[in-house]
XYZ file of C-alpha atoms in Angstrom:
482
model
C 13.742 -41.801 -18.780
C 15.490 -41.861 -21.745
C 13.950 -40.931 -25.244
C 12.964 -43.970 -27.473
C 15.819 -42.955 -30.255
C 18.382 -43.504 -27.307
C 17.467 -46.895 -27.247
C 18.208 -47.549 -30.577
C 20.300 -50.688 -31.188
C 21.597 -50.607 -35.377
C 20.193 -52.886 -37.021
C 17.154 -53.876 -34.658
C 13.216 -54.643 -35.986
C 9.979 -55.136 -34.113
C 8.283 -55.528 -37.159
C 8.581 -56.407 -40.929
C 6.642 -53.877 -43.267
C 4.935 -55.244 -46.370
C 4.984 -54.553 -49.488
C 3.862 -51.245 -50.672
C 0.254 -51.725 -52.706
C -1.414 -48.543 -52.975
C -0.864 -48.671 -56.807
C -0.597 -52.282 -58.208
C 0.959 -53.039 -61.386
C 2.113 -49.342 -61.418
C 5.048 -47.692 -60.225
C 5.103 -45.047 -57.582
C 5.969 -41.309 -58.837
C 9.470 -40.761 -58.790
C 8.284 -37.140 -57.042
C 6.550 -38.729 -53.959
C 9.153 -41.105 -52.872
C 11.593 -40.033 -50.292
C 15.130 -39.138 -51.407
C 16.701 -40.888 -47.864
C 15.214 -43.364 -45.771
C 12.971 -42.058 -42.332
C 14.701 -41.675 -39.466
C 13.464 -44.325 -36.885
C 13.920 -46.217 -33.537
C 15.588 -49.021 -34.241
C 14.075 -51.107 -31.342
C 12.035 -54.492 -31.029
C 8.380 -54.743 -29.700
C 9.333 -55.000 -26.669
C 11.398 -52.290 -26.498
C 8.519 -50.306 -27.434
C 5.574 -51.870 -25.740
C 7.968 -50.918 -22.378
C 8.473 -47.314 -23.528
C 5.090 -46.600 -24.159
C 3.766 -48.220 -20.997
C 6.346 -46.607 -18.457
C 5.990 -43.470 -20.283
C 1.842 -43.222 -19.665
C 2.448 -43.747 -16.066
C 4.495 -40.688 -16.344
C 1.352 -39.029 -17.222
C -1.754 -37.449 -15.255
C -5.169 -38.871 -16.865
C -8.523 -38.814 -15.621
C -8.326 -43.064 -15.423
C -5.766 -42.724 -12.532
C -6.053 -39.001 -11.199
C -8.273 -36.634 -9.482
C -9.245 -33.434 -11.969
C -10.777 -30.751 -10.130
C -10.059 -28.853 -13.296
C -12.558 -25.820 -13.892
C -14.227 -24.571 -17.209
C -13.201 -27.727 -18.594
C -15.323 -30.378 -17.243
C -12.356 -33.597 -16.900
C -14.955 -35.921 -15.715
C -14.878 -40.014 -15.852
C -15.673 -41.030 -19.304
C -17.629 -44.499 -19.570
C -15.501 -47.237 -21.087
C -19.165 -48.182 -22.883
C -19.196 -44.934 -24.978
C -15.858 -46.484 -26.098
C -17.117 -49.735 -27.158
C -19.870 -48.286 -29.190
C -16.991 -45.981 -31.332
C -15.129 -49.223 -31.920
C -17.813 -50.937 -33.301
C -16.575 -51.783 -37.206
C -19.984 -50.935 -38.760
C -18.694 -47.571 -38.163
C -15.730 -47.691 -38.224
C -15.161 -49.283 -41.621
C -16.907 -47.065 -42.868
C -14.992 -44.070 -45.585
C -16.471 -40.554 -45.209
C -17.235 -40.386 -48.658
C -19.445 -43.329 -49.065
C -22.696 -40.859 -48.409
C -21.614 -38.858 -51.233
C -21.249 -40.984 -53.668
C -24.526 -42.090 -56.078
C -26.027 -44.902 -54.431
C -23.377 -44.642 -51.440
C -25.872 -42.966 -49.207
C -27.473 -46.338 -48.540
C -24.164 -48.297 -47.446
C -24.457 -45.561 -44.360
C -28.043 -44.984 -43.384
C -26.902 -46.132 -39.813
C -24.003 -43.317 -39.399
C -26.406 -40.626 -41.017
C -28.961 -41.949 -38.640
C -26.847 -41.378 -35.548
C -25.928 -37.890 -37.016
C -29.701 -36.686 -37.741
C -30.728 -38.411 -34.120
C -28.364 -36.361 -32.460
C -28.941 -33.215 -33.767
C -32.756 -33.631 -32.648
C -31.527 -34.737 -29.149
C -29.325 -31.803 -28.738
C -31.868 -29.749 -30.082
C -34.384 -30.873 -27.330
C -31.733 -30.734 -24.597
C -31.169 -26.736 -25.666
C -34.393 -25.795 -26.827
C -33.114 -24.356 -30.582
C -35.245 -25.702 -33.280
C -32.234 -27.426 -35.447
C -28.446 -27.994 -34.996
C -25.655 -28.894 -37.423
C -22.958 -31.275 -36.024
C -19.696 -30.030 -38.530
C -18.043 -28.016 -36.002
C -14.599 -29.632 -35.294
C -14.094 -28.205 -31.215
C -15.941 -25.519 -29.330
C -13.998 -22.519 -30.911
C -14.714 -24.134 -33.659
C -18.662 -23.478 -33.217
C -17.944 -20.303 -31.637
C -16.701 -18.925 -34.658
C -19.858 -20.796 -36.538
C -22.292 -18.880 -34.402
C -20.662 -15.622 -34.935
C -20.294 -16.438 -38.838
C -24.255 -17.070 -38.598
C -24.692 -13.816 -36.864
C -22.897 -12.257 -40.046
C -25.071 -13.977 -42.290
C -28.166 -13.216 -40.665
C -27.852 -9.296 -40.343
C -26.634 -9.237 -43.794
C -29.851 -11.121 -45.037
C -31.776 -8.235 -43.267
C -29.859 -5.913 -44.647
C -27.887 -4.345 -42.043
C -24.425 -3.739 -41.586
C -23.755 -4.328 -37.762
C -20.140 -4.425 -36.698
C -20.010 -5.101 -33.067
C -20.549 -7.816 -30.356
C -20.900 -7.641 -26.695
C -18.872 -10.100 -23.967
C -18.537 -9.779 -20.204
C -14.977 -9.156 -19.375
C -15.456 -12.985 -17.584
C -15.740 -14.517 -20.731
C -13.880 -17.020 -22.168
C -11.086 -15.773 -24.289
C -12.474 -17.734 -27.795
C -15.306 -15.389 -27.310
C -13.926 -12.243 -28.377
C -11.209 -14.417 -30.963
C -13.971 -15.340 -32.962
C -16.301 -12.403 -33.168
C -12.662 -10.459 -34.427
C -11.922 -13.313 -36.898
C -15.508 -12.900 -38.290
C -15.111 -9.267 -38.653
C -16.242 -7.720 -35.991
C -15.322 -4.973 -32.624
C -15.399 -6.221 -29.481
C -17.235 -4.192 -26.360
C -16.776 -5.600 -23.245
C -18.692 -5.114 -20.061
C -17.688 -5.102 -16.361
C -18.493 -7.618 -13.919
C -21.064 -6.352 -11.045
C -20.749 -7.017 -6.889
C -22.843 -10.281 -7.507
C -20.369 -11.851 -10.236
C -22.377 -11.184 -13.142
C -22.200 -9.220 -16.124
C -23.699 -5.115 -15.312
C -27.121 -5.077 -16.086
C -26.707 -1.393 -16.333
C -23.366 -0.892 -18.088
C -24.802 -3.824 -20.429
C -28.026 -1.610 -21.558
C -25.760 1.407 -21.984
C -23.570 -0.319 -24.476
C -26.379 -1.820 -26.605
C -27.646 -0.212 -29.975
C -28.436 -0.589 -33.433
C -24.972 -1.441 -34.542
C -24.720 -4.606 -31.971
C -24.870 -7.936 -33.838
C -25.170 -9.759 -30.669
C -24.044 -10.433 -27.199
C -22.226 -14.364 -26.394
C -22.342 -15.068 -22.947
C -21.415 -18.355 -21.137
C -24.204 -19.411 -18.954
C -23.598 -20.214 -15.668
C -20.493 -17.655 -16.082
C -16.647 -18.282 -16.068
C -17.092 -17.578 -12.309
C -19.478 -20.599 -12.281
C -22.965 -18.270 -11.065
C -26.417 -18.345 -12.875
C -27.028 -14.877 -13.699
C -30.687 -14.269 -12.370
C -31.314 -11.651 -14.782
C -30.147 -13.914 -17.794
C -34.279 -13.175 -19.468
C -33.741 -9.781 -19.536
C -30.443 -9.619 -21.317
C -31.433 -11.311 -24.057
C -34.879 -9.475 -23.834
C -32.682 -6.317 -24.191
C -30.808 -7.552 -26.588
C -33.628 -8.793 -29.236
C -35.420 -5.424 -28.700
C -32.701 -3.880 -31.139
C -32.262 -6.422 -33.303
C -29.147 -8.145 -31.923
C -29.072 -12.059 -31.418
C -27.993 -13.536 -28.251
C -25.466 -16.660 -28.228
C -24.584 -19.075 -26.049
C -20.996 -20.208 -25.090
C -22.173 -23.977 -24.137
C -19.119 -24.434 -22.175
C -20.853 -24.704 -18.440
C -24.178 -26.864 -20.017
C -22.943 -29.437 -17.694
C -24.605 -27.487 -15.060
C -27.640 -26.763 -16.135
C -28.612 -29.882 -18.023
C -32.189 -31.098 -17.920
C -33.093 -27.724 -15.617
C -33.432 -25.192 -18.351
C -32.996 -24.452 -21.926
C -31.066 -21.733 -23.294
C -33.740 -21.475 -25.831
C -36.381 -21.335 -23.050
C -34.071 -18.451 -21.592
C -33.787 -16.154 -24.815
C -30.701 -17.397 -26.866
C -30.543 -17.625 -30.525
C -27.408 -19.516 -30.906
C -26.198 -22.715 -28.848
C -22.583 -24.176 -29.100
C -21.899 -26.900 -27.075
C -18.834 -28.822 -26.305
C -19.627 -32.726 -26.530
C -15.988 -33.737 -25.621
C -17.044 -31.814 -22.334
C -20.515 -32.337 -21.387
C -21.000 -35.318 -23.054
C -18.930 -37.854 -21.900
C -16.267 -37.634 -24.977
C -12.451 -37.487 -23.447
C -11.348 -33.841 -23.493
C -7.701 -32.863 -23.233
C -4.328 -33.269 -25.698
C -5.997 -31.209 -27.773
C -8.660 -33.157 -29.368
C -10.435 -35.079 -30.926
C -13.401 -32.522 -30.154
C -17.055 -31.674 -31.190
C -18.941 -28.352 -31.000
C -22.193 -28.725 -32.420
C -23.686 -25.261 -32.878
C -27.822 -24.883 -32.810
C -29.983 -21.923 -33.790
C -33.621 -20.697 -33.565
C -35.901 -21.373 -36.503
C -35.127 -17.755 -38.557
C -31.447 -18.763 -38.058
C -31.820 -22.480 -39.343
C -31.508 -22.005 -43.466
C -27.933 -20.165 -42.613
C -26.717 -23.414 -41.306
C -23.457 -24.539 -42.913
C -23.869 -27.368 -45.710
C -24.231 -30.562 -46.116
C -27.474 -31.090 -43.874
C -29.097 -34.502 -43.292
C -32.208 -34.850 -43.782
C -35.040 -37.600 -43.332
C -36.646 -38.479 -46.119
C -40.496 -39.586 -46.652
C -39.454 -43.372 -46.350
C -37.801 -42.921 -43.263
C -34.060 -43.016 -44.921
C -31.841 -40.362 -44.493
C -29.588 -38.424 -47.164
C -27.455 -34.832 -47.605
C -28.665 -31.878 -48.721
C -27.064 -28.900 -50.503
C -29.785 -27.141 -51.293
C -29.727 -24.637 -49.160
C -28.832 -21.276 -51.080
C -28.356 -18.882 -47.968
C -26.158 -21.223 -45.689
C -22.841 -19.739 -44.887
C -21.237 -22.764 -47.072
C -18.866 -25.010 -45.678
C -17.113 -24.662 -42.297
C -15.630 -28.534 -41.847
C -15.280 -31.984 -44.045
C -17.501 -34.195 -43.995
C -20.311 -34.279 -40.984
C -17.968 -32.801 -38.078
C -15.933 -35.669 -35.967
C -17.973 -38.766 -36.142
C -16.841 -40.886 -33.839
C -16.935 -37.901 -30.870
C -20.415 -37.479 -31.864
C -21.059 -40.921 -32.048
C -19.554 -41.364 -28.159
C -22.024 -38.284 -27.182
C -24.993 -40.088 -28.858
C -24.399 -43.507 -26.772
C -23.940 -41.362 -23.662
C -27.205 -39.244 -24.188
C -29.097 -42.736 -24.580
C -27.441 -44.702 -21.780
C -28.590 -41.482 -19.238
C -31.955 -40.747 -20.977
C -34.088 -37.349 -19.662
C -33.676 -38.395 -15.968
C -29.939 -39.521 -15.723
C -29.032 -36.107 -17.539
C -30.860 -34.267 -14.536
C -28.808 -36.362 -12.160
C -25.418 -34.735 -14.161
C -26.069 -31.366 -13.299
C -28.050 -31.845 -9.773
C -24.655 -34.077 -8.908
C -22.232 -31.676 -10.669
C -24.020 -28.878 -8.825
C -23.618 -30.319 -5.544
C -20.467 -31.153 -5.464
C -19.105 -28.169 -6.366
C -21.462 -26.025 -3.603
C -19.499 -29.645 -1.168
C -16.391 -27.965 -1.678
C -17.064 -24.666 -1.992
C -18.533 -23.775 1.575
C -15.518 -26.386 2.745
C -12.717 -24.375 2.080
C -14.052 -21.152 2.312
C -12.688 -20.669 5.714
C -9.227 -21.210 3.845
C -9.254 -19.270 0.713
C -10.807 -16.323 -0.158
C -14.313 -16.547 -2.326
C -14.527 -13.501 -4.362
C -18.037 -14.356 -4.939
C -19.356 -15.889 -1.770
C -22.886 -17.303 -3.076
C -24.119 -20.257 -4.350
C -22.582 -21.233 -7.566
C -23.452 -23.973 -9.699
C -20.911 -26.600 -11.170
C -17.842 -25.154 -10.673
C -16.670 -22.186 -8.195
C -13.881 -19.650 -8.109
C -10.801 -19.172 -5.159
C -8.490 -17.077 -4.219
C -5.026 -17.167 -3.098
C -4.423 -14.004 -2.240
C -4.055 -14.615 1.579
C -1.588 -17.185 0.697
C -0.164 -14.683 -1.368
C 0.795 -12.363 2.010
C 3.114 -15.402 2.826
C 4.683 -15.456 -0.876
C 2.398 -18.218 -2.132
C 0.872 -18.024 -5.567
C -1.689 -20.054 -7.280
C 1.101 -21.403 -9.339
C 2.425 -22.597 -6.156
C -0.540 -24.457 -4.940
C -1.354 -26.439 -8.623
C 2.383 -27.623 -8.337
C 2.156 -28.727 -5.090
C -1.585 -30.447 -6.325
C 0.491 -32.494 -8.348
C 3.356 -33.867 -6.043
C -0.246 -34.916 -4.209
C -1.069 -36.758 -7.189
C -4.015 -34.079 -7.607
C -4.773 -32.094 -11.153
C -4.367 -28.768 -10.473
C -7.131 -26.382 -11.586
C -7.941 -23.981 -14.361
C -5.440 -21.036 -12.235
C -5.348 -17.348 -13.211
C -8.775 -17.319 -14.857
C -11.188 -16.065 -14.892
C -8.941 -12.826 -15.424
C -10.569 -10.223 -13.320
C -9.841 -12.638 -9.942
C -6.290 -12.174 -8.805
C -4.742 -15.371 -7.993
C -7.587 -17.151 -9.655
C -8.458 -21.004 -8.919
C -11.177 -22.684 -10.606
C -12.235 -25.335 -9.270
C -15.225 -27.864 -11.078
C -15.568 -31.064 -9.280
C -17.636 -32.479 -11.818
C -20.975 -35.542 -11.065
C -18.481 -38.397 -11.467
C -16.408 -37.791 -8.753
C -17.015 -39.550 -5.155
C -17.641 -37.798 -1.770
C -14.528 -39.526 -0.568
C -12.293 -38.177 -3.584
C -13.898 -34.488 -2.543
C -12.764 -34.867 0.986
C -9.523 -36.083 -0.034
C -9.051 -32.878 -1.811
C -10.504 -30.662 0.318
C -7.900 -31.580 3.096
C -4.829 -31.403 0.674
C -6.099 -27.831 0.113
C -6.884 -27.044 3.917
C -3.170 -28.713 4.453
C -2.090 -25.730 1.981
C -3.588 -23.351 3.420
C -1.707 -24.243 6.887
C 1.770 -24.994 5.283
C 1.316 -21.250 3.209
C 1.859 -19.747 6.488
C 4.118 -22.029 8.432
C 6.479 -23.567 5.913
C 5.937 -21.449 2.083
C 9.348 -22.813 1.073
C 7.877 -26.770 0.783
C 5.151 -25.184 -1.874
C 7.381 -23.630 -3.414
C 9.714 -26.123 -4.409
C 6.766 -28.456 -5.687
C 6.538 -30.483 -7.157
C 9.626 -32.685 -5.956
C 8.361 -36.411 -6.567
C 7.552 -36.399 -10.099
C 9.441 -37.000 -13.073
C 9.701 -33.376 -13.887
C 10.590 -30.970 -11.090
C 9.363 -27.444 -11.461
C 10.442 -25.879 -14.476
C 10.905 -22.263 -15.723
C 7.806 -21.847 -18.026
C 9.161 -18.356 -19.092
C 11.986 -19.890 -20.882
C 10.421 -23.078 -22.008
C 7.699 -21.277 -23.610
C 10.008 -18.985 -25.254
C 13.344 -21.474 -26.305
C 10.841 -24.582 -27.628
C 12.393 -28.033 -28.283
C 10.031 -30.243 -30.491
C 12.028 -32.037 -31.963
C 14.672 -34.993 -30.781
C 18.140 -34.124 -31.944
C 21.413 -36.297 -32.324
């Protein structure tokens, strides 16, 4: 397919710009106008309208393909959350009109939607307030760890390290470095969870706090999840929670109820937001009630006539982590979900999520090996290492996932499986989709030992053969060159 500039045709328009009026009556500064004109497509509407179109049916999406894509949660979005984020009494709206003196009233509906969600989150989690600024789930990561900081060094103390299981996602240990702190990391044990024994040995005075995902990156509820955050509080560390599996436990328990002091959670993965490209993204980040007046600022808050308005008065917050109230229209897409499922339909997320992944799970079992061989909860880790004894990697089988029209899987992670595959169903996905998946994998397993070569020279029907990621990750083209 060839690139949109090399159908350029001098002289050809699809559309007529008009006249520039960002400053009537005054003439544009001589520094901000460009020296030469932009370089662009010279192509009509059609021309583009047929590029754009043939090249998204170039591309895997959740609308058209299967996603079995672990620690990531690619499931269905509703097309009504969609509606309600077009809706122009929101979207019409500038981010500054709640700031301004009076403006606050022109928005009451948008701060409304922010302040409502924060209480429904906080009710979901079980913290006692939330703030919704955070721009992705790293993004809250980092606030957590930040309110960590800000906590200890209220009380005084000068605590410089933080605990993660060596299963943990890799923002884990990013942020608590980026907010100053030393990493200690603790070994998985025989059941897939973090050593309850190597875990007490490490903790001390000089923790700040432990972050654990819960279920783990190997997709198991850690039974002993009450006592580690016992353990933790008893010398003064705080416990967070990487809110990146939520989608399993949703409506079951509360990490509050469980011990944790600080929530992130990824709405453009539990809640129904599209996740992938690299945003847009939300992760709202909640906190027990000693944690709540470190929360960053502005803060919504309901005043005694039932409107709603920002607050800045809140001299111990860590300050300012994001513009404006986080990404609105994400949350806004989260809130419509929450209230289309209510208490019960959220239950039915992780019961469905749950089950499906267990579906799959004990189905290919006899295939691949499953480091972990117990019941997991929304998502489950394989191995390929007895395809690996015929030369075929987990690289191998994702590429051949695709020629199937199949999204491969998180592969290679969690890091302490060889040959990793992590697979996460999701609820949205039918029983037939799940058998249709399960016997592309069994038909893997089989062609592993009698024909490797075919899986190795996936994927061979798609626009893109297989390509050397070595070399394209090192030798980058971004941009289009004449």
């Amino acid at each position: 397919m060839r690139l949109i500039f090399e159908k350029t045709v001098n002289g050809r328009r699809g559309l007529k710009i008009p006249e520039c009026n960002v400053c009537p009556g005054l003439e544009f500064p001589k520094q901000y106008r460009r020296k030469t004109a932009a370089r662009l497509p010279e192509v009509s509407e059609l021309d583009v309208v047929r590029h754009y179109t043939n090249l998204s049916r170039m591309n895997f999406s959740v609308d058209t393909n299967f996603y079995p894509l672990g620690s990531c949660t690619m499931k269905y979005n509703p097309k009504f959350t969609e509606k309600i984020a077009q809706m122009e009494g929101f979207t019409a709206l500038h981010p500054l009109i709640p700031q301004l003196l009076g403006g606050g009233m022109l928005a009451q509906g948008s701060l409304e939607v922010v302040y409502r969600s924060e209480r429904l989150l906080s009710e979901i989690t079980g913290m006692h307030a939330f703030t919704m600024q955070p721009l992705a789930g790293a993004h809250g990561e980092l606030t957590g760890v930040m309110l960590m900081a800000a906590y200890h060094k209220h009380q005084g103390e000068k605590r410089k390290y933080i605990i993660v299981p060596d299963s943990s996602h890799g923002t884990n240990p990013a942020s608590a470095a980026i907010a100053g702190f030393e990493v200690i990391v603790v070994p998985t044990d025989k059941n897939g969870c973090m050593d309850f024994a190597a875990y007490k040995q490490k903790l001390n005075k000089d923790v700040a706090g432990v972050m654990l995902t819960c279920p783990n990156t190997l997709g198991l509820f850690n039974p002993q999840i009450k006592d580690i955050c016992a353990a933790a509080h008893a010398v003064g560390a705080l416990v967070y929670y990487d809110g990146a599996n939520l989608n399993a436990i949703l409506g079951k328990c509360r990490p509050g109820d469980l011990g944790f002091d600080i929530v992130h959670l990824n709405l453009h993965k539990t809640f129904a937001t599209p996740h992938g490209g690299g945003g847009p993204g939300a992760g709202p980040v909640g906190v027990s009630k000693r944690l709540e007046e470190f929360l960053p600022i502005s803060r919504i808050i309901k005043r005694s006539d039932g409107t709603f308005a920002l607050s800045y008065n809140k001299p111990k917050s860590i300050g300012y982590i994001a513009p404006f109230y986080g990404n609105f229209s994400v949350i806004l897409k989260s809130y419509a979900y929450i209230m289309l499922l209510g208490g019960e339909g959220l239950v039915e997320v992780s019961e469905n999520a749950v089950l499906n992944a267990n579906y799959c799970r004990v189905l290919l079992k006899k295939y691949f090996t499953v480091p972990y061989d117990r019941i997991c909860m929304h998502e489950f880790v394989l191995s390929a290492d007895q395809q690996k004894e015929h030369g075929v990697s987990a690289l191998d089988i994702a590429k051949y996932l695709i020629s199937r029209g199949m999204h491969p899987p998180t592969i290679y992670f969690p890091l302490i499986v060889k040959e990793a595959m992590m697979i996460e169903p999701t609820e949205t996905e039918s029983k037939e989709t799940l058998d249709e998946f399960v016997q592309i994998m069994i038909e893997i397993s089989r062609l592993a030992k009698e024909n490797p070569e075919e899986l190795k020279r996936a994927p061979e029907n798609m626009p893109v053969k297989r390509l050397d990621e070595t070399k394209a990750a090192r030798e980058l083209v971004l941009r289009w060159n004449t």
